[in-house]
mmCIF file of C-alpha atoms and ligand atoms in Angstrom:
data_model
loop_
_atom_site.group_PDB
_atom_site.id
_atom_site.type_symbol
_atom_site.label_atom_id
_atom_site.label_comp_id
_atom_site.label_asym_id
_atom_site.label_seq_id
_atom_site.Cartn_x
_atom_site.Cartn_y
_atom_site.Cartn_z
ATOM 1 C CA MET A 21 -44.150 47.330 -79.291
ATOM 2 C CA ASP A 22 -42.523 43.957 -79.121
ATOM 3 C CA GLN A 23 -41.458 43.167 -75.569
ATOM 4 C CA GLN A 24 -40.463 39.610 -76.349
ATOM 5 C CA ARG A 25 -37.083 38.405 -75.249
ATOM 6 C CA LYS A 26 -37.270 34.582 -75.422
ATOM 7 C CA PRO A 27 -39.916 32.762 -77.430
ATOM 8 C CA GLU A 28 -39.620 29.408 -75.615
ATOM 9 C CA ILE A 29 -42.207 28.341 -73.053
ATOM 10 C CA PHE A 30 -41.235 29.394 -69.561
ATOM 11 C CA ASP A 31 -41.957 27.029 -66.649
ATOM 12 C CA TYR A 32 -42.681 29.365 -63.748
ATOM 13 C CA ARG A 33 -42.600 26.528 -61.194
ATOM 14 C CA SER A 34 -38.815 26.375 -61.388
ATOM 15 C CA VAL A 35 -38.510 29.994 -60.173
ATOM 16 C CA LEU A 36 -41.575 30.295 -57.919
ATOM 17 C CA GLY A 37 -39.582 30.129 -54.686
ATOM 18 C CA ASP A 38 -37.192 32.857 -55.865
ATOM 19 C CA LEU A 39 -40.061 35.067 -57.034
ATOM 20 C CA ARG A 40 -41.769 34.728 -53.637
ATOM 21 C CA ALA A 41 -38.537 35.693 -51.902
ATOM 22 C CA LEU A 42 -38.141 38.722 -54.195
ATOM 23 C CA SER A 43 -41.738 39.889 -53.872
ATOM 24 C CA PRO A 44 -43.305 38.554 -50.674
ATOM 25 C CA ASN A 45 -47.138 38.704 -50.897
ATOM 26 C CA GLY A 46 -46.870 39.801 -54.533
ATOM 27 C CA VAL A 47 -46.835 36.477 -56.417
ATOM 28 C CA PHE A 48 -50.076 35.060 -57.859
ATOM 29 C CA THR A 49 -50.504 31.835 -59.810
ATOM 30 C CA ASN A 50 -53.166 30.427 -62.135
ATOM 31 C CA ILE A 51 -54.853 33.800 -62.662
ATOM 32 C CA ASP A 52 -58.061 34.100 -64.678
ATOM 33 C CA LEU A 53 -57.135 36.750 -67.271
ATOM 34 C CA ALA A 54 -60.766 37.269 -68.281
ATOM 35 C CA GLY A 55 -61.264 38.623 -64.763
ATOM 36 C CA LEU A 56 -58.494 41.209 -65.316
ATOM 37 C CA SER A 57 -59.369 42.145 -68.874
ATOM 38 C CA ARG A 58 -61.815 44.944 -69.728
ATOM 39 C CA TRP A 59 -63.135 42.776 -72.553
ATOM 40 C CA ARG A 60 -63.555 39.873 -70.133
ATOM 41 C CA VAL A 61 -61.730 37.487 -72.476
ATOM 42 C CA GLY A 62 -58.557 35.424 -72.133
ATOM 43 C CA GLY A 63 -57.376 32.133 -70.677
ATOM 44 C CA ARG A 64 -55.343 31.694 -67.517
ATOM 45 C CA ALA A 65 -51.957 33.215 -66.667
ATOM 46 C CA ASP A 66 -49.480 30.852 -65.026
ATOM 47 C CA CYS A 67 -47.909 33.498 -62.835
ATOM 48 C CA VAL A 68 -48.225 37.245 -62.217
ATOM 49 C CA VAL A 69 -45.924 39.225 -59.920
ATOM 50 C CA ALA A 70 -47.019 42.557 -58.476
ATOM 51 C CA PRO A 71 -43.949 44.183 -56.895
ATOM 52 C CA ARG A 72 -44.755 46.539 -54.005
ATOM 53 C CA SER A 73 -41.760 48.908 -54.044
ATOM 54 C CA LEU A 74 -39.161 50.361 -56.373
ATOM 55 C CA THR A 75 -36.501 48.206 -54.720
ATOM 56 C CA GLU A 76 -38.601 45.081 -55.336
ATOM 57 C CA ILE A 77 -39.149 45.998 -58.952
ATOM 58 C CA ARG A 78 -35.454 46.655 -59.571
ATOM 59 C CA GLU A 79 -34.416 43.367 -57.982
ATOM 60 C CA LEU A 80 -37.142 41.492 -59.829
ATOM 61 C CA MET A 81 -36.053 42.931 -63.194
ATOM 62 C CA GLY A 82 -32.424 42.029 -62.488
ATOM 63 C CA TYR A 83 -33.505 38.454 -61.647
ATOM 64 C CA ILE A 84 -35.701 38.156 -64.756
ATOM 65 C CA HIS A 85 -32.810 39.390 -66.887
ATOM 66 C CA ARG A 86 -30.229 37.032 -65.362
ATOM 67 C CA HIS A 87 -32.520 34.018 -65.874
ATOM 68 C CA GLY A 88 -33.764 35.030 -69.346
ATOM 69 C CA ILE A 89 -37.398 34.826 -68.211
ATOM 70 C CA PRO A 90 -39.930 36.091 -70.790
ATOM 71 C CA TYR A 91 -42.198 38.722 -69.234
ATOM 72 C CA VAL A 92 -44.882 41.188 -70.103
ATOM 73 C CA VAL A 93 -45.715 44.415 -68.231
ATOM 74 C CA LEU A 94 -49.374 44.765 -67.247
ATOM 75 C CA GLY A 95 -51.001 47.978 -66.073
ATOM 76 C CA SER A 96 -54.752 47.822 -65.533
ATOM 77 C CA SER A 97 -55.102 45.855 -68.827
ATOM 78 C CA SER A 98 -57.563 48.380 -70.250
ATOM 79 C CA ASN A 99 -55.885 48.383 -73.643
ATOM 80 C CA LEU A 100 -55.031 44.682 -73.783
ATOM 81 C CA MET A 101 -56.631 41.610 -75.318
ATOM 82 C CA PHE A 102 -55.403 38.379 -73.749
ATOM 83 C CA ALA A 103 -55.152 35.168 -75.773
ATOM 84 C CA ASP A 104 -57.762 32.447 -75.310
ATOM 85 C CA GLN A 105 -54.798 30.153 -74.582
ATOM 86 C CA GLY A 106 -53.762 32.353 -71.633
ATOM 87 C CA LEU A 107 -50.264 33.534 -70.714
ATOM 88 C CA ARG A 108 -47.201 31.324 -70.213
ATOM 89 C CA ALA A 109 -44.745 34.244 -69.806
ATOM 90 C CA LEU A 110 -44.432 35.995 -66.461
ATOM 91 C CA GLY A 111 -46.859 38.907 -65.985
ATOM 92 C CA VAL A 112 -45.343 41.878 -64.127
ATOM 93 C CA HIS A 113 -48.212 43.948 -62.825
ATOM 94 C CA PHE A 114 -47.525 47.567 -62.048
ATOM 95 C CA GLY A 115 -50.367 49.430 -60.412
ATOM 96 C CA ALA A 116 -51.945 50.760 -57.237
ATOM 97 C CA GLY A 117 -48.866 50.265 -55.026
ATOM 98 C CA PHE A 118 -47.112 53.005 -57.000
ATOM 99 C CA ALA A 119 -49.571 55.868 -56.596
ATOM 100 C CA ASP A 120 -47.606 58.722 -54.999
ATOM 101 C CA MET A 121 -48.081 62.114 -56.564
ATOM 102 C CA ARG A 122 -46.774 65.607 -55.692
ATOM 103 C CA ILE A 123 -47.778 68.972 -57.096
ATOM 104 C CA SER A 124 -45.735 72.136 -56.734
ATOM 105 C CA GLY A 125 -46.974 75.178 -58.657
ATOM 106 C CA SER A 126 -47.388 74.031 -62.252
ATOM 107 C CA SER A 127 -44.955 71.095 -61.870
ATOM 108 C CA VAL A 128 -46.222 67.607 -61.134
ATOM 109 C CA TRP A 129 -44.316 64.468 -60.170
ATOM 110 C CA SER A 130 -46.124 61.157 -60.123
ATOM 111 C CA GLN A 131 -45.491 57.456 -59.870
ATOM 112 C CA SER A 132 -46.925 55.582 -62.796
ATOM 113 C CA GLY A 133 -49.368 53.345 -60.931
ATOM 114 C CA VAL A 134 -51.699 56.312 -60.303
ATOM 115 C CA TRP A 135 -55.212 55.778 -61.699
ATOM 116 C CA VAL A 136 -55.601 58.241 -64.596
ATOM 117 C CA PRO A 137 -59.006 59.753 -63.633
ATOM 118 C CA GLU A 138 -57.652 60.352 -60.100
ATOM 119 C CA PHE A 139 -54.558 62.030 -61.588
ATOM 120 C CA ALA A 140 -56.836 64.348 -63.626
ATOM 121 C CA ARG A 141 -59.007 65.140 -60.560
ATOM 122 C CA ARG A 142 -55.952 66.087 -58.510
ATOM 123 C CA LEU A 143 -54.709 68.416 -61.252
ATOM 124 C CA ALA A 144 -58.134 70.083 -61.315
ATOM 125 C CA ARG A 145 -58.248 70.468 -57.526
ATOM 126 C CA SER A 146 -54.880 72.252 -57.713
ATOM 127 C CA GLY A 147 -56.121 74.670 -60.381
ATOM 128 C CA LEU A 148 -53.982 73.102 -63.122
ATOM 129 C CA GLU A 149 -55.278 73.140 -66.672
ATOM 130 C CA GLY A 150 -54.245 70.637 -69.363
ATOM 131 C CA GLY A 151 -55.280 67.261 -67.904
ATOM 132 C CA GLU A 152 -59.019 67.545 -68.565
ATOM 133 C CA HIS A 153 -58.892 65.375 -71.694
ATOM 134 C CA ILE A 154 -57.718 62.302 -69.738
ATOM 135 C CA CYS A 155 -60.325 62.489 -66.958
ATOM 136 C CA GLY A 156 -62.443 59.644 -68.398
ATOM 137 C CA ILE A 157 -59.674 57.242 -69.415
ATOM 138 C CA PRO A 158 -59.583 54.063 -67.313
ATOM 139 C CA GLY A 159 -55.963 52.997 -66.856
ATOM 140 C CA THR A 160 -52.721 53.611 -65.023
ATOM 141 C CA LEU A 161 -50.501 56.561 -65.796
ATOM 142 C CA GLY A 162 -47.740 54.154 -66.930
ATOM 143 C CA GLY A 163 -50.068 52.587 -69.533
ATOM 144 C CA LEU A 164 -51.188 56.043 -70.637
ATOM 145 C CA ILE A 165 -47.593 57.256 -71.122
ATOM 146 C CA TYR A 166 -46.666 54.043 -72.966
ATOM 147 C CA MET A 167 -49.636 54.594 -75.326
ATOM 148 C CA ASN A 168 -49.316 58.400 -75.383
ATOM 149 C CA GLY A 169 -53.038 58.142 -74.661
ATOM 150 C CA GLY A 170 -55.473 61.013 -74.467
ATOM 151 C CA SER A 171 -58.627 62.363 -76.054
ATOM 152 C CA GLN A 172 -59.820 65.502 -77.854
ATOM 153 C CA ARG A 173 -56.887 64.928 -80.249
ATOM 154 C CA LYS A 174 -54.364 65.374 -77.425
ATOM 155 C CA GLY A 175 -51.867 62.998 -75.831
ATOM 156 C CA ILE A 176 -50.358 62.861 -72.338
ATOM 157 C CA GLY A 177 -46.929 63.366 -73.968
ATOM 158 C CA ASP A 178 -47.841 67.043 -74.525
ATOM 159 C CA ASN A 179 -47.284 67.673 -70.790
ATOM 160 C CA ILE A 180 -44.367 65.340 -70.072
ATOM 161 C CA VAL A 181 -41.056 66.789 -68.935
ATOM 162 C CA GLU A 182 -39.250 63.566 -68.046
ATOM 163 C CA VAL A 183 -39.996 59.839 -67.683
ATOM 164 C CA THR A 184 -38.052 57.425 -65.454
ATOM 165 C CA THR A 185 -37.905 53.705 -66.225
ATOM 166 C CA VAL A 186 -36.390 50.580 -64.720
ATOM 167 C CA THR A 187 -34.295 48.820 -67.371
ATOM 168 C CA PRO A 188 -34.150 45.033 -67.808
ATOM 169 C CA THR A 189 -30.980 44.941 -65.714
ATOM 170 C CA GLY A 190 -32.691 46.757 -62.836
ATOM 171 C CA SER A 191 -31.106 50.185 -63.185
ATOM 172 C CA LEU A 192 -32.943 53.507 -63.473
ATOM 173 C CA ARG A 193 -33.003 55.437 -66.739
ATOM 174 C CA ARG A 194 -34.328 58.936 -67.455
ATOM 175 C CA TYR A 195 -35.845 60.137 -70.732
ATOM 176 C CA ASP A 196 -36.471 63.808 -71.469
ATOM 177 C CA ARG A 197 -39.541 64.585 -73.521
ATOM 178 C CA LYS A 198 -37.696 64.574 -76.852
ATOM 179 C CA ALA A 199 -36.226 61.125 -76.141
ATOM 180 C CA CYS A 200 -39.749 59.782 -75.451
ATOM 181 C CA ASP A 201 -40.510 60.383 -79.151
ATOM 182 C CA PHE A 202 -44.236 60.950 -78.569
ATOM 183 C CA ARG A 203 -46.394 60.746 -81.682
ATOM 184 C CA TYR A 204 -50.103 60.060 -82.112
ATOM 185 C CA ARG A 205 -50.710 57.111 -79.705
ATOM 186 C CA ARG A 206 -47.045 56.163 -79.985
ATOM 187 C CA SER A 207 -43.974 56.513 -77.768
ATOM 188 C CA CYS A 208 -40.450 55.117 -77.696
ATOM 189 C CA PHE A 209 -41.525 52.836 -74.815
ATOM 190 C CA GLN A 210 -43.478 50.675 -77.278
ATOM 191 C CA SER A 211 -40.204 49.320 -78.608
ATOM 192 C CA SER A 212 -38.523 49.014 -75.229
ATOM 193 C CA PRO A 213 -38.620 46.304 -72.558
ATOM 194 C CA GLU A 214 -38.357 48.906 -69.745
ATOM 195 C CA ILE A 215 -40.924 49.611 -67.032
ATOM 196 C CA ILE A 216 -42.102 53.193 -66.610
ATOM 197 C CA VAL A 217 -41.997 53.952 -62.887
ATOM 198 C CA GLU A 218 -42.456 57.705 -62.585
ATOM 199 C CA ALA A 219 -42.749 60.912 -64.596
ATOM 200 C CA ARG A 220 -42.565 64.673 -64.281
ATOM 201 C CA PHE A 221 -45.088 66.940 -65.986
ATOM 202 C CA GLU A 222 -45.723 70.608 -66.574
ATOM 203 C CA PHE A 223 -49.317 71.886 -66.675
ATOM 204 C CA THR A 224 -50.729 75.425 -66.794
ATOM 205 C CA TYR A 225 -51.675 76.980 -63.481
ATOM 206 C CA THR A 226 -54.866 79.057 -63.842
ATOM 207 C CA GLY A 227 -56.359 78.542 -60.370
ATOM 208 C CA GLN A 228 -59.796 78.331 -62.089
ATOM 209 C CA VAL A 229 -60.875 75.150 -60.285
ATOM 210 C CA GLY A 230 -64.580 75.618 -61.158
ATOM 211 C CA ALA A 231 -63.939 76.172 -64.868
ATOM 212 C CA ILE A 232 -61.588 73.182 -65.076
ATOM 213 C CA ARG A 233 -64.171 70.965 -63.341
ATOM 214 C CA ARG A 234 -66.923 72.133 -65.701
ATOM 215 C CA SER A 235 -64.758 71.303 -68.678
ATOM 216 C CA MET A 236 -64.094 67.812 -67.238
ATOM 217 C CA LEU A 237 -67.821 67.245 -66.643
ATOM 218 C CA GLU A 238 -68.518 68.275 -70.227
ATOM 219 C CA ILE A 239 -65.940 65.759 -71.525
ATOM 220 C CA LEU A 240 -67.313 62.995 -69.269
ATOM 221 C CA GLY A 241 -70.855 63.795 -70.442
ATOM 222 C CA GLN A 242 -69.820 63.530 -74.099
ATOM 223 C CA ARG A 243 -68.133 60.183 -73.423
ATOM 224 C CA ARG A 244 -71.209 58.856 -71.612
ATOM 225 C CA ARG A 245 -73.443 59.803 -74.522
ATOM 226 C CA LYS A 246 -71.152 58.471 -77.256
ATOM 227 C CA PHE A 247 -69.463 55.360 -75.855
ATOM 228 C CA PRO A 248 -70.938 52.013 -74.814
ATOM 229 C CA ARG A 249 -70.739 51.658 -71.031
ATOM 230 C CA LYS A 250 -72.789 48.624 -70.077
ATOM 231 C CA LEU A 251 -71.079 45.854 -72.061
ATOM 232 C CA PRO A 252 -67.370 45.007 -71.595
ATOM 233 C CA ASN A 253 -65.146 46.724 -74.148
ATOM 234 C CA CYS A 254 -61.608 48.017 -74.558
ATOM 235 C CA GLY A 255 -62.325 51.579 -75.689
ATOM 236 C CA SER A 256 -61.592 52.533 -79.301
ATOM 237 C CA VAL A 257 -60.351 49.561 -81.295
ATOM 238 C CA PHE A 258 -58.773 51.458 -84.218
ATOM 239 C CA VAL A 259 -56.647 54.595 -84.307
ATOM 240 C CA SER A 260 -57.477 57.274 -86.787
ATOM 241 C CA ASN A 261 -55.571 57.216 -90.058
ATOM 242 C CA PRO A 262 -54.968 60.943 -90.842
ATOM 243 C CA ALA A 263 -55.340 60.545 -94.623
ATOM 244 C CA MET A 264 -58.532 58.489 -94.223
ATOM 245 C CA TYR A 265 -59.845 61.033 -91.723
ATOM 246 C CA GLU A 266 -59.332 63.772 -94.285
ATOM 247 C CA ASP A 267 -61.153 61.875 -97.051
ATOM 248 C CA TYR A 268 -63.866 59.963 -95.167
ATOM 249 C CA GLY A 269 -63.849 60.778 -91.442
ATOM 250 C CA PRO A 270 -62.876 59.000 -88.194
ATOM 251 C CA PRO A 271 -62.823 55.180 -87.886
ATOM 252 C CA GLY A 272 -66.219 54.964 -86.128
ATOM 253 C CA ALA A 273 -67.994 56.889 -88.912
ATOM 254 C CA VAL A 274 -66.267 54.908 -91.669
ATOM 255 C CA ILE A 275 -67.034 51.533 -90.058
ATOM 256 C CA GLU A 276 -70.648 52.584 -89.613
ATOM 257 C CA GLN A 277 -70.907 53.783 -93.192
ATOM 258 C CA CYS A 278 -69.517 50.454 -94.390
ATOM 259 C CA GLY A 279 -72.633 48.892 -92.816
ATOM 260 C CA LEU A 280 -70.699 47.036 -90.110
ATOM 261 C CA LYS A 281 -72.373 48.510 -87.031
ATOM 262 C CA GLY A 282 -73.959 45.681 -85.060
ATOM 263 C CA LEU A 283 -72.004 42.941 -86.892
ATOM 264 C CA ARG A 284 -71.634 39.858 -84.675
ATOM 265 C CA ARG A 285 -69.292 36.944 -84.380
ATOM 266 C CA GLY A 286 -69.958 34.584 -81.483
ATOM 267 C CA GLY A 287 -70.354 36.764 -78.403
ATOM 268 C CA ALA A 288 -68.528 39.753 -79.927
ATOM 269 C CA GLN A 289 -70.393 42.602 -81.599
ATOM 270 C CA VAL A 290 -69.476 45.884 -83.294
ATOM 271 C CA SER A 291 -71.204 48.268 -80.884
ATOM 272 C CA SER A 292 -74.523 49.601 -82.095
ATOM 273 C CA LEU A 293 -73.771 52.824 -80.181
ATOM 274 C CA HIS A 294 -70.314 53.592 -81.594
ATOM 275 C CA ALA A 295 -68.834 51.491 -84.398
ATOM 276 C CA ASN A 296 -65.190 51.926 -83.287
ATOM 277 C CA PHE A 297 -66.010 49.846 -80.189
ATOM 278 C CA ILE A 298 -66.423 46.070 -80.101
ATOM 279 C CA VAL A 299 -68.410 44.806 -77.119
ATOM 280 C CA ASN A 300 -68.571 41.438 -75.419
ATOM 281 C CA THR A 301 -72.241 40.521 -75.256
ATOM 282 C CA GLY A 302 -71.581 37.649 -72.844
ATOM 283 C CA ASN A 303 -69.461 34.807 -74.124
ATOM 284 C CA ALA A 304 -67.010 36.372 -76.581
ATOM 285 C CA THR A 305 -63.559 34.891 -77.078
ATOM 286 C CA ALA A 306 -60.384 36.650 -78.187
ATOM 287 C CA SER A 307 -60.773 34.741 -81.438
ATOM 288 C CA ASP A 308 -64.263 36.282 -82.000
ATOM 289 C CA LEU A 309 -62.861 39.773 -81.395
ATOM 290 C CA LEU A 310 -59.924 39.196 -83.748
ATOM 291 C CA TYR A 311 -62.240 37.894 -86.460
ATOM 292 C CA LEU A 312 -64.284 41.102 -86.316
ATOM 293 C CA ILE A 313 -61.115 43.238 -86.333
ATOM 294 C CA GLU A 314 -59.903 41.527 -89.525
ATOM 295 C CA LYS A 315 -63.359 41.713 -91.103
ATOM 296 C CA ILE A 316 -63.626 45.457 -90.362
ATOM 297 C CA ARG A 317 -60.142 46.196 -91.698
ATOM 298 C CA THR A 318 -60.662 44.167 -94.860
ATOM 299 C CA THR A 319 -64.010 45.818 -95.560
ATOM 300 C CA VAL A 320 -62.750 49.353 -94.885
ATOM 301 C CA ARG A 321 -59.667 48.767 -97.046
ATOM 302 C CA HIS A 322 -61.847 47.405 -99.841
ATOM 303 C CA ARG A 323 -64.267 50.363 -99.673
ATOM 304 C CA THR A 324 -61.821 53.231 -99.052
ATOM 305 C CA GLY A 325 -58.341 51.996 -99.923
ATOM 306 C CA TYR A 326 -57.141 52.899 -96.415
ATOM 307 C CA ASP A 327 -55.683 50.686 -93.691
ATOM 308 C CA MET A 328 -56.725 51.269 -90.079
ATOM 309 C CA PRO A 329 -54.179 50.191 -87.475
ATOM 310 C CA SER A 330 -55.585 48.907 -84.179
ATOM 311 C CA GLU A 331 -55.013 50.816 -80.960
ATOM 312 C CA VAL A 332 -55.753 47.715 -78.910
ATOM 313 C CA LEU A 333 -52.812 45.413 -78.188
ATOM 314 C CA TYR A 334 -52.830 41.622 -78.158
ATOM 315 C CA VAL A 335 -50.791 39.618 -75.649
ATOM 316 C CA THR A 336 -49.605 36.312 -77.100
ATOM 317 C CA PRO A 337 -49.334 33.272 -74.804
ATOM 318 C CA GLU A 338 -45.514 33.695 -74.970
ATOM 319 C CA GLY A 339 -45.842 37.264 -73.690
ATOM 320 C CA ARG A 340 -45.282 39.179 -76.921
ATOM 321 C CA ILE A 341 -47.278 42.375 -77.323
ATOM 322 C CA VAL A 342 -48.459 42.977 -80.856
ATOM 323 C CA GLN A 343 -51.078 45.268 -82.344
ATOM 324 C CA ALA A 344 -54.332 43.316 -82.363
ATOM 325 C CA HIS A 345 -54.793 43.813 -86.117
ATOM 326 C CA GLU A 346 -51.485 42.017 -86.771
ATOM 327 C CA GLN A 347 -52.674 38.988 -84.816
ATOM 328 C CA ALA A 348 -56.079 39.210 -86.533
ATOM 329 C CA ARG A 349 -54.449 39.196 -89.972
ATOM 330 C CA GLN A 350 -52.300 36.245 -89.006
ATOM 331 C CA MET A 351 -55.315 34.254 -87.817
ATOM 332 C CA PHE A 352 -57.993 35.315 -90.302
ATOM 333 C CA GLY A 353 -56.300 37.156 -93.196
ATOM 334 C CA GLY A 354 -57.220 35.368 -96.385
ATOM 335 C CA SER A 355 -60.566 34.041 -95.144
ATOM 336 C CA PRO A 356 -63.299 35.428 -97.407
ATOM 337 C CA PRO A 357 -65.028 38.323 -95.663
ATOM 338 C CA GLY A 358 -68.607 37.890 -94.650
ATOM 339 C CA ASP A 359 -69.494 34.224 -94.514
ATOM 340 C CA GLU A 360 -69.175 33.462 -90.818
ATOM 341 C CA ALA A 361 -70.158 36.777 -89.247
ATOM 342 C CA GLN A 362 -73.823 37.729 -89.320
ATOM 343 C CA PRO A 363 -74.595 41.315 -90.345
ATOM 344 C CA HIS A 364 -76.857 43.219 -88.018
ATOM 345 C CA PRO A 365 -80.416 43.108 -89.428
ATOM 346 C CA ASP A 366 -80.608 46.903 -89.458
ATOM 347 C CA PRO A 367 -77.159 48.429 -90.007
ATOM 348 C CA VAL A 368 -77.212 52.165 -89.496
ATOM 349 C CA GLY A 369 -75.892 54.729 -91.978
ATOM 350 C CA THR A 370 -75.087 52.649 -95.036
ATOM 351 C CA GLY A 371 -75.438 55.594 -97.400
ATOM 352 C CA MET A 372 -71.953 57.041 -97.261
ATOM 353 C CA PRO A 373 -71.718 58.861 -100.588
ATOM 354 C CA ARG A 374 -67.929 58.962 -100.941
ATOM 355 C CA LEU A 375 -67.308 55.270 -100.463
ATOM 356 C CA VAL A 376 -66.645 53.343 -103.650
HETATM 357 C C1 LIG B 10 -63.785 52.151 -71.809
HETATM 358 C C2 LIG B 10 -62.408 52.554 -72.255
HETATM 359 C C3 LIG B 10 -62.187 53.827 -72.754
HETATM 360 C C4 LIG B 10 -60.897 54.218 -73.170
HETATM 361 N N1 LIG B 10 -60.711 55.478 -73.650
HETATM 362 C C5 LIG B 10 -59.484 55.865 -74.058
HETATM 363 C C6 LIG B 10 -59.263 57.189 -74.569
HETATM 364 O O1 LIG B 10 -60.162 58.028 -74.619
HETATM 365 N N2 LIG B 10 -58.011 57.518 -74.962
HETATM 366 C C7 LIG B 10 -56.961 56.629 -74.887
HETATM 367 O O2 LIG B 10 -55.839 57.008 -75.265
HETATM 368 N N3 LIG B 10 -57.143 55.368 -74.416
HETATM 369 C C8 LIG B 10 -58.368 54.964 -74.007
HETATM 370 N N4 LIG B 10 -58.557 53.699 -73.536
HETATM 371 C C9 LIG B 10 -57.420 52.738 -73.550
HETATM 372 C C10 LIG B 10 -56.662 52.655 -72.216
HETATM 373 O O3 LIG B 10 -57.478 53.079 -71.154
HETATM 374 C C11 LIG B 10 -55.376 53.473 -72.185
HETATM 375 O O4 LIG B 10 -54.511 53.064 -73.223
HETATM 376 C C12 LIG B 10 -54.715 53.270 -70.816
HETATM 377 O O5 LIG B 10 -53.982 54.358 -70.473
HETATM 378 C C13 LIG B 10 -53.914 51.996 -70.687
HETATM 379 O O6 LIG B 10 -53.475 51.909 -69.325
HETATM 380 P P1 LIG B 10 -53.373 50.502 -68.594
HETATM 381 O O7 LIG B 10 -52.768 50.729 -67.261
HETATM 382 O O8 LIG B 10 -54.692 49.820 -68.582
HETATM 383 O O9 LIG B 10 -52.354 49.766 -69.551
HETATM 384 P P2 LIG B 10 -52.455 48.255 -70.094
HETATM 385 O O10 LIG B 10 -53.680 48.120 -70.949
HETATM 386 O O11 LIG B 10 -52.303 47.298 -68.966
HETATM 387 O O12 LIG B 10 -51.169 48.196 -70.987
HETATM 388 C C14 LIG B 10 -51.107 48.897 -72.217
HETATM 389 C C15 LIG B 10 -49.641 48.829 -72.702
HETATM 390 O O13 LIG B 10 -48.855 49.606 -71.821
HETATM 391 C C16 LIG B 10 -47.789 48.827 -71.275
HETATM 392 N N5 LIG B 10 -47.594 49.295 -69.898
HETATM 393 C C17 LIG B 10 -48.543 49.454 -68.938
HETATM 394 N N6 LIG B 10 -47.993 49.972 -67.823
HETATM 395 C C18 LIG B 10 -46.659 50.129 -68.089
HETATM 396 C C19 LIG B 10 -45.544 50.602 -67.348
HETATM 397 N N7 LIG B 10 -45.678 51.050 -66.095
HETATM 398 N N8 LIG B 10 -44.329 50.604 -67.947
HETATM 399 C C20 LIG B 10 -44.170 50.175 -69.221
HETATM 400 N N9 LIG B 10 -45.195 49.711 -69.976
HETATM 401 C C21 LIG B 10 -46.421 49.692 -69.420
HETATM 402 C C22 LIG B 10 -48.256 47.388 -71.355
HETATM 403 O O14 LIG B 10 -47.165 46.487 -71.471
HETATM 404 C C23 LIG B 10 -49.073 47.408 -72.644
HETATM 405 O O15 LIG B 10 -48.224 47.232 -73.748
HETATM 406 C C24 LIG B 10 -59.819 53.291 -73.088
HETATM 407 C C25 LIG B 10 -60.045 52.008 -72.574
HETATM 408 C C26 LIG B 10 -61.320 51.633 -72.153
HETATM 409 C C27 LIG B 10 -61.536 50.267 -71.595
#
């Protein structure tokens, strides 16, 4: 998960002219990361490049490599928390410009900038079954593959045949499904500095467009009922720990039963709708969110003995991507739980019988 190459601070001004030549109309400076982030937190990024073609991306990667420039790949940022201090590394944004998709029988080829709900809709329109579980996930296909994201206990990796990346030297590399090493919300790309540019998939052709659509509407309905939609959030904060699930249930239920639903720190709050979500009630900072993440983990560990890893990723100012709980532990581990955060006056479901 660590994309860091060089920890020193990068001064983008020395390469701005070259970047503009490599990606005309695709270079942006002094970007407000809170405006990009789903959580609406984060400082300013010095420089973000959004290449518009495969050739541009390959040349850009070659240039970055030759000059040892630290960079971080950004999709739609729906699984990312940006630092309050902003981003000094170069952001490489990969999105809407790479949205070609072709379907032939049950085989699908797609560039990785495709918006995931649109990808799922196109599968449904073609009578292909198997993509319903991703229809409500906001993000690019590249981010989804990187995370092996999905819902209903499925992951996009289940349908992957092959993934193509651009390597740090600008060449293309192909991974068959086995090489992608998909596991629950994990893939080999999390320990690689490569950019996912396209993928091939295999779905099941049933031709039952109506039935597939009904199943998608059912999934979207469930999500609307269960998940907070009005306040900015980053989806589920913690991934399920299988052993904890077996003994106590999923993260949301355990957090709720620990009495943490509604807990606040600054402008951040454990959602009162679903406790595995943290919402920004208006003026949250990344530091507020990280405090709550550490507080939740410490409390759950104390009550159940289990550790919950975070699904959400934190982008350090130097452009390293780490799991948010690692950053939270670094910043707040060791501070006594409870004194600075205010419990919700009426926490729901505190009577979990199996918790010690
Ligand atoms: C409201 C909400 C609900 C959500 N529900 C779900 C859910 O049900 N299931 C689920 O799995 N996720 C869910 N998510 C999380 C998120 O939507 C997915 O992880 C998503 O697929 C991330 O895509 P992205 O383009 O936003 O990636 P980003 O958040 O921008 O990036 C995530 C990681 O992927 C890397 N990355 C992105 N694009 C590429 C690329 N082309 N090549 C290489 N690396 C890349 C980034 O470097 C980063 O490390 C939810 C998020 C929100 C806000």
